[in-house]
């Protein structure tokens, strides 16, 4: 049985270490690169964040945690509409409590953007979610940043190549010139050897 202190120290749902998130490119390669949901990045798409009311679904224990976040800069998943079943069953918690929030909207989409928190609480989305169109009727599953962030995919690819060339024990052996394979191999190499990337 988990102690009360164990519940207090429980990490947010679906968290991974930042290094795992950054080096796990999954099936779409660079399009699956993780991008932080931070004001500095999102201001490139939307210069002025709208301030509005949204709602957050939580359970009883989550209410106290939310109160502690008041006035801070941490991001919170929220919504404008949701099904009654989701309220009853919860999403990342037991659910049952809908909290009205007033704050700056970092990003909005007609559907869940599947943001994922790291262990510090910063939320991340894939590059494809950032760049893809919003219109879900025509196959868009993103937040519409593609037109304003032209070249970002190439910039990320070039950055990855620089890091691979600098830090991989043997860049040729790790799969170069395939950036995706080399990036994943570098992550595995550093995890296996317990190394840390530094300047």
Short mmCIF file of N, CA and C in Angstrom, two decimals:
data_model
loop_
_atom_site.label_atom_id
_atom_site.label_comp_id
_atom_site.label_asym_id
_atom_site.label_seq_id
_atom_site.Cartn_x
_atom_site.Cartn_y
_atom_site.Cartn_z
N UNK A 1 0.84 -1.18 0.00
CA UNK A 1 0.00 0.00 0.00
C UNK A 1 0.89 1.24 0.00
N UNK A 2 0.52 2.22 -0.81
CA UNK A 2 1.29 3.45 -0.94
C UNK A 2 1.00 4.37 0.24
N UNK A 3 2.05 4.97 0.81
CA UNK A 3 1.87 5.90 1.93
C UNK A 3 1.33 7.23 1.42
N UNK A 4 0.83 8.05 2.34
CA UNK A 4 0.33 9.38 1.97
C UNK A 4 1.44 10.19 1.32
N UNK A 5 2.66 10.11 1.87
CA UNK A 5 3.80 10.84 1.30
C UNK A 5 4.10 10.36 -0.12
N UNK A 6 3.89 9.08 -0.37
CA UNK A 6 4.09 8.53 -1.71
C UNK A 6 3.16 9.15 -2.73
N UNK A 7 1.93 9.43 -2.31
CA UNK A 7 0.98 10.10 -3.21
C UNK A 7 1.41 11.54 -3.48
N UNK A 8 1.93 12.21 -2.47
CA UNK A 8 2.35 13.60 -2.64
C UNK A 8 3.52 13.72 -3.61
N UNK A 9 4.36 12.70 -3.65
CA UNK A 9 5.55 12.76 -4.51
C UNK A 9 5.32 12.14 -5.88
N UNK A 10 4.08 11.71 -6.14
CA UNK A 10 3.77 11.08 -7.42
C UNK A 10 3.93 12.07 -8.56
N UNK A 11 4.57 11.66 -9.63
CA UNK A 11 4.80 12.53 -10.79
C UNK A 11 3.53 12.66 -11.61
N UNK A 12 3.41 13.73 -12.40
CA UNK A 12 2.26 13.85 -13.29
C UNK A 12 2.21 12.66 -14.25
N UNK A 13 1.01 12.34 -14.74
CA UNK A 13 0.83 11.21 -15.65
C UNK A 13 1.64 11.40 -16.93
N UNK A 14 2.08 10.29 -17.50
CA UNK A 14 2.77 10.23 -18.79
C UNK A 14 4.08 11.00 -18.81
N UNK A 15 4.72 11.16 -17.66
CA UNK A 15 6.00 11.88 -17.67
C UNK A 15 7.13 10.93 -18.05
N UNK A 16 8.12 11.50 -18.69
CA UNK A 16 9.34 10.79 -19.01
C UNK A 16 10.48 11.74 -18.72
N UNK A 17 11.68 11.19 -18.62
CA UNK A 17 12.82 12.08 -18.47
C UNK A 17 12.98 12.85 -19.77
N UNK A 18 13.54 14.03 -19.69
CA UNK A 18 13.72 14.87 -20.87
C UNK A 18 14.62 14.17 -21.89
N UNK A 19 15.67 13.51 -21.43
CA UNK A 19 16.56 12.84 -22.38
C UNK A 19 15.84 11.73 -23.14
N UNK A 20 14.96 10.99 -22.47
CA UNK A 20 14.19 9.96 -23.16
C UNK A 20 13.27 10.59 -24.20
N UNK A 21 12.58 11.67 -23.82
CA UNK A 21 11.68 12.34 -24.75
C UNK A 21 12.43 12.88 -25.96
N UNK A 22 13.58 13.49 -25.74
CA UNK A 22 14.31 14.13 -26.83
C UNK A 22 14.91 13.13 -27.82
N UNK A 23 15.35 11.97 -27.33
CA UNK A 23 16.02 11.02 -28.21
C UNK A 23 15.09 9.96 -28.81
N UNK A 24 13.84 9.93 -28.39
CA UNK A 24 12.88 8.95 -28.91
C UNK A 24 12.11 9.57 -30.07
N UNK A 25 12.58 9.34 -31.31
CA UNK A 25 11.95 9.95 -32.47
C UNK A 25 10.76 9.17 -33.01
N UNK A 26 10.52 7.98 -32.58
CA UNK A 26 9.39 7.17 -33.02
C UNK A 26 9.36 7.01 -34.53
N UNK A 27 8.17 6.81 -35.09
CA UNK A 27 8.02 6.44 -36.50
C UNK A 27 8.23 7.58 -37.50
N UNK A 28 7.88 8.79 -37.13
CA UNK A 28 7.93 9.90 -38.10
C UNK A 28 9.25 10.65 -38.10
N UNK A 29 10.24 10.16 -37.41
CA UNK A 29 11.55 10.80 -37.43
C UNK A 29 11.53 12.20 -36.85
N UNK A 30 12.13 13.14 -37.57
CA UNK A 30 12.26 14.51 -37.07
C UNK A 30 10.90 15.14 -36.78
N UNK A 31 9.87 14.72 -37.50
CA UNK A 31 8.53 15.25 -37.23
C UNK A 31 8.05 14.89 -35.82
N UNK A 32 8.66 13.85 -35.22
CA UNK A 32 8.33 13.47 -33.84
C UNK A 32 9.27 14.11 -32.81
N UNK A 33 10.17 14.98 -33.25
CA UNK A 33 11.04 15.69 -32.30
C UNK A 33 10.17 16.50 -31.35
N UNK A 34 10.53 16.50 -30.09
CA UNK A 34 9.72 17.19 -29.07
C UNK A 34 10.11 18.66 -28.97
N UNK A 35 9.09 19.52 -28.92
CA UNK A 35 9.27 20.97 -28.84
C UNK A 35 8.60 21.44 -27.55
N UNK A 36 9.28 22.24 -26.74
CA UNK A 36 8.66 22.69 -25.49
C UNK A 36 7.53 23.68 -25.75
N UNK A 37 6.46 23.54 -24.98
CA UNK A 37 5.37 24.51 -25.04
C UNK A 37 5.77 25.67 -24.13
N UNK A 38 6.57 26.55 -24.65
CA UNK A 38 7.03 27.68 -23.85
C UNK A 38 6.63 28.98 -24.54
N UNK A 39 6.38 30.02 -23.76
CA UNK A 39 5.98 31.30 -24.35
C UNK A 39 6.97 31.81 -25.40
N UNK A 40 8.27 31.63 -25.17
CA UNK A 40 9.26 32.17 -26.12
C UNK A 40 9.13 31.52 -27.50
N UNK A 41 8.85 30.23 -27.56
CA UNK A 41 8.69 29.56 -28.84
C UNK A 41 7.34 29.90 -29.46
N UNK A 42 6.29 29.86 -28.65
CA UNK A 42 4.95 30.08 -29.20
C UNK A 42 4.70 31.53 -29.59
N UNK A 43 5.47 32.47 -29.03
CA UNK A 43 5.33 33.87 -29.43
C UNK A 43 5.75 34.08 -30.88
N UNK A 44 6.55 33.16 -31.42
CA UNK A 44 6.92 33.25 -32.83
C UNK A 44 5.70 33.00 -33.72
N UNK A 45 4.73 32.24 -33.22
CA UNK A 45 3.51 31.96 -33.99
C UNK A 45 2.43 32.98 -33.64
N UNK A 46 2.20 33.15 -32.35
CA UNK A 46 1.18 34.08 -31.87
C UNK A 46 1.86 35.10 -30.97
N UNK A 47 2.14 36.30 -31.48
CA UNK A 47 2.88 37.30 -30.70
C UNK A 47 2.23 37.67 -29.36
N UNK A 48 0.91 37.70 -29.29
CA UNK A 48 0.25 38.06 -28.03
C UNK A 48 -0.66 36.91 -27.61
N UNK A 49 -0.34 36.30 -26.49
CA UNK A 49 -1.16 35.18 -26.00
C UNK A 49 -2.50 35.71 -25.52
N UNK A 50 -3.61 35.11 -25.98
CA UNK A 50 -4.91 35.56 -25.50
C UNK A 50 -5.13 35.15 -24.05
N UNK A 51 -5.75 36.02 -23.28
CA UNK A 51 -6.10 35.72 -21.89
C UNK A 51 -7.58 35.41 -21.87
N UNK A 52 -7.93 34.25 -21.35
CA UNK A 52 -9.33 33.85 -21.36
C UNK A 52 -9.60 32.83 -20.26
N UNK A 53 -10.86 32.44 -20.17
CA UNK A 53 -11.29 31.44 -19.20
C UNK A 53 -11.31 30.07 -19.88
N UNK A 54 -10.76 29.09 -19.21
CA UNK A 54 -10.78 27.70 -19.69
C UNK A 54 -11.06 26.82 -18.47
N UNK A 55 -11.14 25.53 -18.68
CA UNK A 55 -11.48 24.61 -17.60
C UNK A 55 -10.44 23.51 -17.50
N UNK A 56 -10.26 23.01 -16.29
CA UNK A 56 -9.29 21.94 -16.02
C UNK A 56 -10.02 20.84 -15.27
N UNK A 57 -9.79 19.60 -15.68
CA UNK A 57 -10.41 18.45 -15.05
C UNK A 57 -9.42 17.82 -14.09
N UNK A 58 -9.86 17.58 -12.86
CA UNK A 58 -8.97 16.99 -11.86
C UNK A 58 -9.79 16.16 -10.87
N UNK A 59 -9.14 15.67 -9.85
CA UNK A 59 -9.82 14.99 -8.76
C UNK A 59 -9.63 15.83 -7.49
N UNK A 60 -10.12 15.34 -6.37
CA UNK A 60 -10.07 16.12 -5.13
C UNK A 60 -8.63 16.49 -4.75
N UNK A 61 -7.71 15.54 -4.89
CA UNK A 61 -6.31 15.81 -4.52
C UNK A 61 -5.70 16.88 -5.43
N UNK A 62 -6.15 16.94 -6.67
CA UNK A 62 -5.61 17.91 -7.62
C UNK A 62 -6.00 19.35 -7.34
N UNK A 63 -7.07 19.55 -6.58
CA UNK A 63 -7.52 20.92 -6.29
C UNK A 63 -6.46 21.68 -5.50
N UNK A 64 -5.89 21.05 -4.48
CA UNK A 64 -4.85 21.71 -3.68
C UNK A 64 -3.61 22.03 -4.52
N UNK A 65 -3.24 21.08 -5.40
CA UNK A 65 -2.08 21.31 -6.26
C UNK A 65 -2.31 22.51 -7.17
N UNK A 66 -3.52 22.64 -7.70
CA UNK A 66 -3.84 23.78 -8.57
C UNK A 66 -3.73 25.09 -7.82
N UNK A 67 -4.19 25.09 -6.59
CA UNK A 67 -4.13 26.32 -5.79
C UNK A 67 -2.69 26.77 -5.63
N UNK A 68 -1.77 25.85 -5.48
CA UNK A 68 -0.36 26.18 -5.33
C UNK A 68 0.27 26.72 -6.61
N UNK A 69 -0.37 26.49 -7.75
CA UNK A 69 0.16 26.96 -9.03
C UNK A 69 -0.30 28.38 -9.38
N UNK A 70 -1.25 28.90 -8.60
CA UNK A 70 -1.78 30.24 -8.88
C UNK A 70 -0.69 31.28 -8.96
N UNK A 71 -0.76 32.13 -9.98
CA UNK A 71 0.19 33.22 -10.13
C UNK A 71 1.53 32.81 -10.71
N UNK A 72 1.72 31.52 -10.93
CA UNK A 72 2.99 31.04 -11.47
C UNK A 72 2.98 30.97 -12.99
N UNK A 73 4.05 30.42 -13.54
CA UNK A 73 4.18 30.34 -15.00
C UNK A 73 4.07 28.92 -15.52
N UNK A 74 3.75 27.97 -14.66
CA UNK A 74 3.64 26.58 -15.12
C UNK A 74 2.40 26.41 -15.97
N UNK A 75 2.51 25.56 -16.99
CA UNK A 75 1.36 25.34 -17.87
C UNK A 75 0.48 24.23 -17.32
N UNK A 76 -0.80 24.35 -17.63
CA UNK A 76 -1.80 23.39 -17.16
C UNK A 76 -2.65 23.00 -18.36
N UNK A 77 -2.90 21.72 -18.54
CA UNK A 77 -3.80 21.29 -19.60
C UNK A 77 -5.21 21.74 -19.26
N UNK A 78 -5.88 22.31 -20.23
CA UNK A 78 -7.25 22.78 -20.00
C UNK A 78 -8.07 22.57 -21.27
N UNK A 79 -9.35 22.88 -21.20
CA UNK A 79 -10.25 22.65 -22.32
C UNK A 79 -11.36 23.68 -22.30
N UNK A 80 -12.05 23.78 -23.45
CA UNK A 80 -13.22 24.65 -23.56
C UNK A 80 -14.50 23.83 -23.56
N UNK A 81 -14.45 22.58 -24.02
CA UNK A 81 -15.60 21.68 -23.96
C UNK A 81 -15.11 20.26 -23.75
N UNK A 82 -15.96 19.44 -23.11
CA UNK A 82 -15.57 18.07 -22.78
C UNK A 82 -16.83 17.25 -22.59
N UNK A 83 -16.73 15.95 -22.72
CA UNK A 83 -17.90 15.08 -22.55
C UNK A 83 -18.15 14.83 -21.06
N UNK A 84 -19.40 14.53 -20.75
CA UNK A 84 -19.77 14.21 -19.36
C UNK A 84 -19.03 12.96 -18.89
N UNK A 85 -18.83 12.01 -19.78
CA UNK A 85 -18.14 10.78 -19.41
C UNK A 85 -16.70 11.07 -18.98
N UNK A 86 -16.01 11.97 -19.70
CA UNK A 86 -14.64 12.31 -19.33
C UNK A 86 -14.60 12.97 -17.95
N UNK A 87 -15.61 13.79 -17.66
CA UNK A 87 -15.66 14.43 -16.34
C UNK A 87 -15.81 13.37 -15.26
N UNK A 88 -16.70 12.40 -15.49
CA UNK A 88 -16.92 11.34 -14.51
C UNK A 88 -15.71 10.42 -14.35
N UNK A 89 -15.13 10.02 -15.47
CA UNK A 89 -14.04 9.04 -15.45
C UNK A 89 -12.66 9.64 -15.26
N UNK A 90 -12.50 10.92 -15.63
CA UNK A 90 -11.20 11.57 -15.55
C UNK A 90 -10.37 11.30 -16.79
N UNK A 91 -9.27 12.02 -16.91
CA UNK A 91 -8.34 11.82 -18.02
C UNK A 91 -7.01 11.35 -17.43
N UNK A 92 -6.33 12.21 -16.69
CA UNK A 92 -5.07 11.84 -16.06
C UNK A 92 -5.25 11.60 -14.56
N UNK A 93 -6.46 11.86 -14.06
CA UNK A 93 -6.76 11.65 -12.64
C UNK A 93 -8.09 10.91 -12.54
N UNK A 94 -8.62 10.80 -11.34
CA UNK A 94 -9.91 10.15 -11.13
C UNK A 94 -11.07 10.99 -11.67
N UNK A 95 -10.82 12.28 -11.90
CA UNK A 95 -11.86 13.16 -12.44
C UNK A 95 -12.88 13.56 -11.38
N UNK A 96 -14.00 14.10 -11.85
CA UNK A 96 -15.08 14.48 -10.96
C UNK A 96 -15.13 15.96 -10.62
N UNK A 97 -14.04 16.69 -10.80
CA UNK A 97 -13.99 18.11 -10.46
C UNK A 97 -13.55 18.93 -11.68
N UNK A 98 -14.37 19.89 -12.07
CA UNK A 98 -14.03 20.79 -13.17
C UNK A 98 -13.73 22.15 -12.56
N UNK A 99 -12.54 22.66 -12.80
CA UNK A 99 -12.09 23.93 -12.23
C UNK A 99 -12.05 24.99 -13.32
N UNK A 100 -12.63 26.15 -13.06
CA UNK A 100 -12.58 27.26 -14.00
C UNK A 100 -11.29 28.04 -13.76
N UNK A 101 -10.54 28.28 -14.83
CA UNK A 101 -9.25 28.96 -14.75
C UNK A 101 -9.25 30.21 -15.62
N UNK A 102 -8.54 31.23 -15.20
CA UNK A 102 -8.29 32.41 -16.02
C UNK A 102 -6.79 32.47 -16.25
N UNK A 103 -6.38 32.54 -17.51
CA UNK A 103 -4.95 32.57 -17.77
C UNK A 103 -4.64 32.84 -19.22
N UNK A 104 -3.34 32.90 -19.52
CA UNK A 104 -2.88 33.09 -20.89
C UNK A 104 -2.89 31.73 -21.59
N UNK A 105 -3.46 31.71 -22.77
CA UNK A 105 -3.52 30.47 -23.55
C UNK A 105 -2.23 30.35 -24.36
N UNK A 106 -1.42 29.36 -24.05
CA UNK A 106 -0.19 29.13 -24.81
C UNK A 106 -0.51 28.59 -26.19
N UNK A 107 -1.41 27.61 -26.24
CA UNK A 107 -1.77 26.98 -27.50
C UNK A 107 -3.18 26.42 -27.39
N UNK A 108 -3.92 26.46 -28.48
CA UNK A 108 -5.28 25.92 -28.50
C UNK A 108 -5.49 25.17 -29.81
N UNK A 109 -6.29 24.12 -29.74
CA UNK A 109 -6.61 23.33 -30.92
C UNK A 109 -8.00 22.73 -30.72
N UNK A 110 -8.68 22.35 -31.81
CA UNK A 110 -10.02 21.79 -31.67
C UNK A 110 -10.03 20.41 -31.02
N UNK A 111 -8.89 19.75 -30.94
CA UNK A 111 -8.81 18.43 -30.35
C UNK A 111 -7.60 18.37 -29.44
N UNK A 112 -7.46 17.27 -28.73
CA UNK A 112 -6.33 17.08 -27.82
C UNK A 112 -5.02 17.13 -28.60
N UNK A 113 -4.08 17.95 -28.18
CA UNK A 113 -2.80 18.05 -28.88
C UNK A 113 -1.78 17.06 -28.32
N UNK A 114 -2.19 16.26 -27.36
CA UNK A 114 -1.34 15.22 -26.79
C UNK A 114 -0.02 15.76 -26.27
N UNK A 115 -0.08 16.86 -25.54
CA UNK A 115 1.15 17.37 -24.93
C UNK A 115 1.58 16.40 -23.84
N UNK A 116 2.87 16.36 -23.59
CA UNK A 116 3.43 15.42 -22.63
C UNK A 116 4.35 16.17 -21.68
N UNK A 117 4.15 16.03 -20.36
CA UNK A 117 5.04 16.73 -19.43
C UNK A 117 6.34 15.97 -19.22
N UNK A 118 7.43 16.74 -19.01
CA UNK A 118 8.66 16.09 -18.57
C UNK A 118 8.61 16.05 -17.04
N UNK A 119 9.67 15.58 -16.42
CA UNK A 119 9.64 15.42 -14.96
C UNK A 119 9.62 16.74 -14.20
N UNK A 120 9.93 17.86 -14.88
CA UNK A 120 9.88 19.16 -14.21
C UNK A 120 8.51 19.82 -14.37
N UNK A 121 7.64 19.23 -15.20
CA UNK A 121 6.31 19.80 -15.41
C UNK A 121 6.16 20.57 -16.71
N UNK A 122 7.26 20.88 -17.39
CA UNK A 122 7.15 21.58 -18.68
C UNK A 122 6.50 20.63 -19.68
N UNK A 123 5.56 21.16 -20.46
CA UNK A 123 4.84 20.35 -21.43
C UNK A 123 5.51 20.44 -22.80
N UNK A 124 5.47 19.34 -23.53
CA UNK A 124 6.12 19.21 -24.84
C UNK A 124 5.12 18.68 -25.85
N UNK A 125 5.27 19.10 -27.12
CA UNK A 125 4.48 18.55 -28.22
C UNK A 125 5.44 18.16 -29.34
N UNK A 126 4.96 17.34 -30.25
CA UNK A 126 5.81 16.96 -31.37
C UNK A 126 5.87 18.11 -32.38
N UNK A 127 6.94 18.13 -33.16
CA UNK A 127 7.09 19.13 -34.20
C UNK A 127 5.91 19.07 -35.17
N UNK A 128 5.45 17.86 -35.50
CA UNK A 128 4.33 17.75 -36.44
C UNK A 128 3.07 18.40 -35.88
N UNK A 129 2.82 18.28 -34.59
CA UNK A 129 1.66 18.94 -33.98
C UNK A 129 1.80 20.45 -34.09
N UNK A 130 3.00 20.96 -33.91
CA UNK A 130 3.24 22.40 -34.00
C UNK A 130 3.04 22.91 -35.43
N UNK A 131 3.46 22.15 -36.42
CA UNK A 131 3.44 22.61 -37.80
C UNK A 131 2.16 22.27 -38.57
N UNK A 132 1.50 21.16 -38.24
CA UNK A 132 0.33 20.72 -39.00
C UNK A 132 -0.81 21.72 -38.93
N UNK A 133 -1.68 21.71 -39.97
CA UNK A 133 -2.83 22.62 -39.96
C UNK A 133 -3.84 22.27 -38.86
N UNK A 134 -4.66 23.24 -38.50
CA UNK A 134 -5.66 23.05 -37.45
C UNK A 134 -6.88 22.30 -37.95
N UNK A 135 -7.30 22.53 -39.16
CA UNK A 135 -8.58 22.05 -39.67
C UNK A 135 -8.66 20.53 -39.69
N UNK A 136 -9.33 19.95 -38.69
CA UNK A 136 -9.43 18.49 -38.58
C UNK A 136 -10.34 17.90 -39.64
N UNK A 137 -11.21 18.70 -40.27
CA UNK A 137 -12.07 18.18 -41.33
C UNK A 137 -11.27 17.76 -42.55
N UNK A 138 -10.09 18.31 -42.72
CA UNK A 138 -9.27 18.02 -43.90
C UNK A 138 -7.93 17.38 -43.53
N UNK A 139 -7.91 16.63 -42.47
CA UNK A 139 -6.72 15.88 -42.11
C UNK A 139 -5.70 16.62 -41.26
N UNK A 140 -6.01 17.84 -40.84
CA UNK A 140 -5.08 18.58 -39.99
C UNK A 140 -5.21 18.11 -38.55
N UNK A 141 -4.10 17.88 -37.89
CA UNK A 141 -4.15 17.45 -36.49
C UNK A 141 -3.17 18.27 -35.66
N UNK A 142 -2.98 19.51 -36.05
CA UNK A 142 -1.99 20.32 -35.37
C UNK A 142 -2.54 21.64 -34.88
N UNK A 143 -1.62 22.58 -34.65
CA UNK A 143 -2.01 23.89 -34.13
C UNK A 143 -1.72 25.00 -35.12
N UNK A 144 -1.36 24.65 -36.34
CA UNK A 144 -1.28 25.63 -37.42
C UNK A 144 -0.07 26.52 -37.49
N UNK A 145 1.06 26.09 -36.99
CA UNK A 145 2.24 26.94 -36.99
C UNK A 145 3.11 26.83 -38.23
N UNK A 146 2.76 25.93 -39.16
CA UNK A 146 3.60 25.66 -40.32
C UNK A 146 3.98 26.87 -41.14
N UNK A 147 3.01 27.74 -41.41
CA UNK A 147 3.27 28.91 -42.26
C UNK A 147 4.24 29.89 -41.61
N UNK A 148 4.21 29.98 -40.28
CA UNK A 148 5.05 30.95 -39.58
C UNK A 148 6.39 30.37 -39.14
N UNK A 149 6.53 29.08 -39.24
CA UNK A 149 7.77 28.43 -38.79
C UNK A 149 8.44 27.67 -39.92
N UNK A 150 8.38 28.22 -41.12
CA UNK A 150 9.02 27.57 -42.28
C UNK A 150 10.51 27.38 -41.97
N UNK A 151 11.00 26.24 -42.31
CA UNK A 151 12.43 25.97 -42.11
C UNK A 151 12.76 25.40 -40.75
N UNK A 152 11.80 25.32 -39.84
CA UNK A 152 12.10 24.82 -38.49
C UNK A 152 12.55 23.35 -38.54
N UNK A 153 11.92 22.56 -39.40
CA UNK A 153 12.30 21.15 -39.51
C UNK A 153 13.76 21.02 -39.96
N UNK A 154 14.16 21.83 -40.94
CA UNK A 154 15.56 21.82 -41.39
C UNK A 154 16.50 22.30 -40.30
N UNK A 155 16.10 23.34 -39.56
CA UNK A 155 16.93 23.85 -38.46
C UNK A 155 17.16 22.77 -37.42
N UNK A 156 16.11 22.02 -37.09
CA UNK A 156 16.23 20.95 -36.09
C UNK A 156 17.14 19.85 -36.62
N UNK A 157 16.98 19.49 -37.88
CA UNK A 157 17.83 18.46 -38.49
C UNK A 157 19.30 18.88 -38.45
N UNK A 158 19.59 20.13 -38.81
CA UNK A 158 20.97 20.62 -38.78
C UNK A 158 21.53 20.63 -37.36
N UNK A 159 20.70 21.01 -36.39
CA UNK A 159 21.14 21.01 -35.00
C UNK A 159 21.47 19.59 -34.54
N UNK A 160 20.62 18.63 -34.93
CA UNK A 160 20.86 17.23 -34.56
C UNK A 160 22.17 16.73 -35.16
N UNK A 161 22.42 17.06 -36.43
CA UNK A 161 23.66 16.64 -37.09
C UNK A 161 24.87 17.19 -36.34
N UNK A 162 24.83 18.47 -35.97
CA UNK A 162 25.94 19.08 -35.22
C UNK A 162 26.19 18.35 -33.91
N UNK A 163 25.11 18.04 -33.19
CA UNK A 163 25.23 17.34 -31.90
C UNK A 163 25.78 15.93 -32.11
N UNK A 164 25.27 15.23 -33.12
CA UNK A 164 25.76 13.87 -33.41
C UNK A 164 27.25 13.90 -33.72
N UNK A 165 27.66 14.81 -34.59
CA UNK A 165 29.08 14.89 -34.99
C UNK A 165 29.98 15.24 -33.81
N UNK A 166 29.47 16.03 -32.88
CA UNK A 166 30.27 16.45 -31.73
C UNK A 166 30.33 15.38 -30.64
N UNK A 167 29.22 14.68 -30.40
CA UNK A 167 29.15 13.82 -29.22
C UNK A 167 29.17 12.31 -29.48
N UNK A 168 28.82 11.86 -30.67
CA UNK A 168 28.79 10.41 -30.93
C UNK A 168 30.22 9.87 -30.94
N UNK A 169 30.42 8.71 -30.34
CA UNK A 169 31.75 8.08 -30.33
C UNK A 169 32.23 7.84 -31.76
N UNK A 170 31.33 7.35 -32.61
CA UNK A 170 31.66 7.08 -34.01
C UNK A 170 30.44 7.43 -34.85
N UNK A 171 30.32 8.68 -35.33
CA UNK A 171 29.13 9.10 -36.08
C UNK A 171 28.81 8.21 -37.28
N UNK A 172 29.82 7.72 -37.99
CA UNK A 172 29.59 6.84 -39.13
C UNK A 172 28.96 5.52 -38.72
N UNK A 173 29.40 5.00 -37.59
CA UNK A 173 28.89 3.73 -37.09
C UNK A 173 27.46 3.88 -36.56
N UNK A 174 27.11 5.08 -36.09
CA UNK A 174 25.79 5.28 -35.49
C UNK A 174 24.69 5.47 -36.52
N UNK A 175 25.01 5.39 -37.83
CA UNK A 175 23.95 5.45 -38.83
C UNK A 175 23.99 6.67 -39.72
N UNK A 176 24.99 7.56 -39.56
CA UNK A 176 25.05 8.73 -40.44
C UNK A 176 25.21 8.24 -41.86
N UNK A 177 24.58 8.80 -42.86
CA UNK A 177 23.93 10.10 -42.85
C UNK A 177 22.45 10.08 -42.46
N UNK A 178 21.90 8.93 -42.00
CA UNK A 178 20.51 8.90 -41.57
C UNK A 178 20.40 9.58 -40.20
N UNK A 179 19.89 10.81 -40.19
CA UNK A 179 19.84 11.61 -38.97
C UNK A 179 18.99 10.94 -37.91
N UNK A 180 17.84 10.39 -38.30
CA UNK A 180 16.94 9.75 -37.32
C UNK A 180 17.64 8.61 -36.59
N UNK A 181 18.24 7.69 -37.35
CA UNK A 181 18.92 6.54 -36.74
C UNK A 181 20.10 6.99 -35.89
N UNK A 182 20.84 7.96 -36.38
CA UNK A 182 22.01 8.45 -35.65
C UNK A 182 21.60 9.12 -34.34
N UNK A 183 20.51 9.88 -34.38
CA UNK A 183 20.03 10.58 -33.18
C UNK A 183 19.60 9.58 -32.11
N UNK A 184 18.83 8.58 -32.53
CA UNK A 184 18.38 7.55 -31.60
C UNK A 184 19.58 6.77 -31.05
N UNK A 185 20.55 6.45 -31.92
CA UNK A 185 21.76 5.72 -31.48
C UNK A 185 22.55 6.54 -30.47
N UNK A 186 22.65 7.85 -30.69
CA UNK A 186 23.36 8.72 -29.74
C UNK A 186 22.68 8.69 -28.37
N UNK A 187 21.36 8.76 -28.37
CA UNK A 187 20.62 8.69 -27.10
C UNK A 187 20.87 7.39 -26.37
N UNK A 188 20.86 6.28 -27.10
CA UNK A 188 21.11 4.97 -26.49
C UNK A 188 22.54 4.88 -25.97
N UNK A 189 23.48 5.41 -26.75
CA UNK A 189 24.90 5.40 -26.35
C UNK A 189 25.09 6.14 -25.03
N UNK A 190 24.51 7.31 -24.92
CA UNK A 190 24.67 8.11 -23.71
C UNK A 190 23.95 7.50 -22.53
N UNK A 191 22.80 6.90 -22.77
CA UNK A 191 22.07 6.25 -21.69
C UNK A 191 22.85 5.04 -21.18
N UNK A 192 23.35 4.24 -22.12
CA UNK A 192 24.11 3.03 -21.77
C UNK A 192 25.37 3.38 -20.98
N UNK A 193 26.05 4.45 -21.39
CA UNK A 193 27.31 4.82 -20.75
C UNK A 193 27.13 5.81 -19.60
N UNK A 194 25.89 6.24 -19.36
CA UNK A 194 25.63 7.18 -18.26
C UNK A 194 26.23 8.55 -18.47
N UNK A 195 26.43 8.93 -19.72
CA UNK A 195 27.02 10.24 -20.02
C UNK A 195 25.96 11.33 -20.02
N UNK A 196 26.42 12.55 -19.94
CA UNK A 196 25.55 13.73 -19.99
C UNK A 196 26.07 14.64 -21.09
N UNK A 197 25.16 15.11 -21.95
CA UNK A 197 25.56 16.07 -22.98
C UNK A 197 25.79 17.42 -22.33
N UNK A 198 26.88 18.07 -22.68
CA UNK A 198 27.15 19.41 -22.13
C UNK A 198 27.79 20.26 -23.20
N UNK A 199 27.92 21.55 -22.93
CA UNK A 199 28.46 22.51 -23.91
C UNK A 199 29.89 22.20 -24.24
#
